[in-house]
Amino acid sequence: MPAPTSKLNPLITNLKPHSRVSESYRILRTNIQYSAVDSPLKTILVSSSQPGEGKSTTVSNLAVAYAQEEKRILLVDGDLRKPTLHQIFSVSNRSGLTNVLANEHSLEDAVHSTEIPNLHLLTSGTHTPNPAEMLGSKRMNQLLDKVVQEYDLVLVDSPPIMAVTDAQILSTLCDGVVLVLNYGKVKRDVAKKALEHLAHVNAKVLGVVINNRTYTGKDSGYYYHYGS
Ligand SMILES: Nc1ncnc2c1ncn2[C@@H]1O[C@H](COP(=O)(O)OP(=O)(O)O)[C@@H](O)[C@H]1O
Ligand SMILES: [Mg+2]
C-alpha cells in the first residue's frame, strides 16, 4: 500500500475513490478474491506483527472497497485492547462486540450503519479485562456463525500477533488472514515469526500487504504477495 505524501485520511477510499491509494485498496480486494477462488471467503481477519503497521486503516478501506461493490459488509473491531474503528467511522463505542458477547445488548442494537451504503460496523464495545477469553468464547463462535448468514462478507480488525494471543484466536475463527507489514519498520525475522504464529494455529494466510511504501514513480508502489 503506498504512503501518500500527506497524512493518510483514514477513509480515503470513500473520500477520494479515484485516488491512487484508493485504487490500491481495490486491487487488494481483487487479489483477495483471487486468492480463494475455490472456497468463497466469508470472514477475513486483518492483522500485523506489531502495533501501528496499518491494520485498522487497511481493514477500514478494504471494507469500503467491498461495500462499493454493492456487497453487504460487516466490519468488526476485534481489537479489544486498542480499538480505533469507532473513531475512524465517527460512531459511538458505548455498545459493541463485548456487550453483545456479555449478553448486554442484542447484535441488532449494537451494529451501526455507517455513512457508506452497505457497510455496517460492530465496534469493540465496553473495555473488558479479559479480551482473549471473550474472543475465544463459544458465544464469539456463535456470533460469527450468525453474522455470516446475514452479510456477504465479515471483516475483522485485531491486535498485533506478536503482542498477545487474540489475533491467533481470531484467525482460527476466520476463513483467512491478511497480514499487514509496515515496510521498513518491521524486521524480516519478526514478520517471519508472525507468520509462524499463524501457521501454528493452521490459519490460512491469504496474503501480505506491504504498507507505507513511499511511491517513487518507478513502480506501482504496491505489493501483494500470495500465501506465506
Ligand atoms: N499507507 C499508509 N500511508 C500513510 N499512513 C498510513 C498508512 N497506513 C496507515 N497509516 C497511518 O499509520 C498510523 C497507524 O495505522 P493504524 O491503521 O492505526 O495501525 P494499526 O491498526 O496496525 O495499529 C495511523 O496514523 C494511520 O493513519
Ligand atoms: Mg488498529
PDB file of C-alpha atoms in Angstrom, residues 1 25 28 32 46 53 58 178-183 207-212 222-225:
ATOM      1  CA  MET A   1       0.000   0.000   0.000  1.00  0.00           C
ATOM      2  CA  TYR A  25      -7.275  -0.930  -1.874  1.00  0.00           C
ATOM      3  CA  LEU A  28      -6.130  -5.670  -2.719  1.00  0.00           C
ATOM      4  CA  ILE A  32      -8.007 -11.451  -2.016  1.00  0.00           C
ATOM      5  CA  VAL A  46      -6.638  -8.365   9.170  1.00  0.00           C
ATOM      6  CA  GLU A  53       1.528  -1.140  10.971  1.00  0.00           C
ATOM      7  CA  THR A  58      -6.290  -1.320   5.813  1.00  0.00           C
ATOM      8  CA  VAL A 178      -4.407 -10.739   5.579  1.00  0.00           C
ATOM      9  CA  LEU A 179      -1.148  -9.717   7.202  1.00  0.00           C
ATOM     10  CA  VAL A 180      -0.188  -6.035   7.042  1.00  0.00           C
ATOM     11  CA  LEU A 181       3.528  -5.324   7.247  1.00  0.00           C
ATOM     12  CA  ASN A 182       4.950  -1.836   7.588  1.00  0.00           C
ATOM     13  CA  TYR A 183       7.666  -1.560   5.003  1.00  0.00           C
ATOM     14  CA  GLY A 207      -1.551 -12.652   1.523  1.00  0.00           C
ATOM     15  CA  VAL A 208       0.683  -9.946   2.891  1.00  0.00           C
ATOM     16  CA  VAL A 209       0.123  -6.235   2.370  1.00  0.00           C
ATOM     17  CA  ILE A 210       3.331  -4.254   2.350  1.00  0.00           C
ATOM     18  CA  ASN A 211       2.135  -0.956   3.739  1.00  0.00           C
ATOM     19  CA  ASN A 212       3.521   2.564   3.786  1.00  0.00           C
ATOM     20  CA  TYR A 222       2.024  -1.510  -4.196  1.00  0.00           C
ATOM     21  CA  TYR A 223       2.875  -5.056  -3.322  1.00  0.00           C
ATOM     22  CA  TYR A 224       0.744  -8.024  -2.582  1.00  0.00           C
ATOM     23  CA  HIS A 225       2.148 -11.480  -2.095  1.00  0.00           C
TER      24      HIS A 225
END
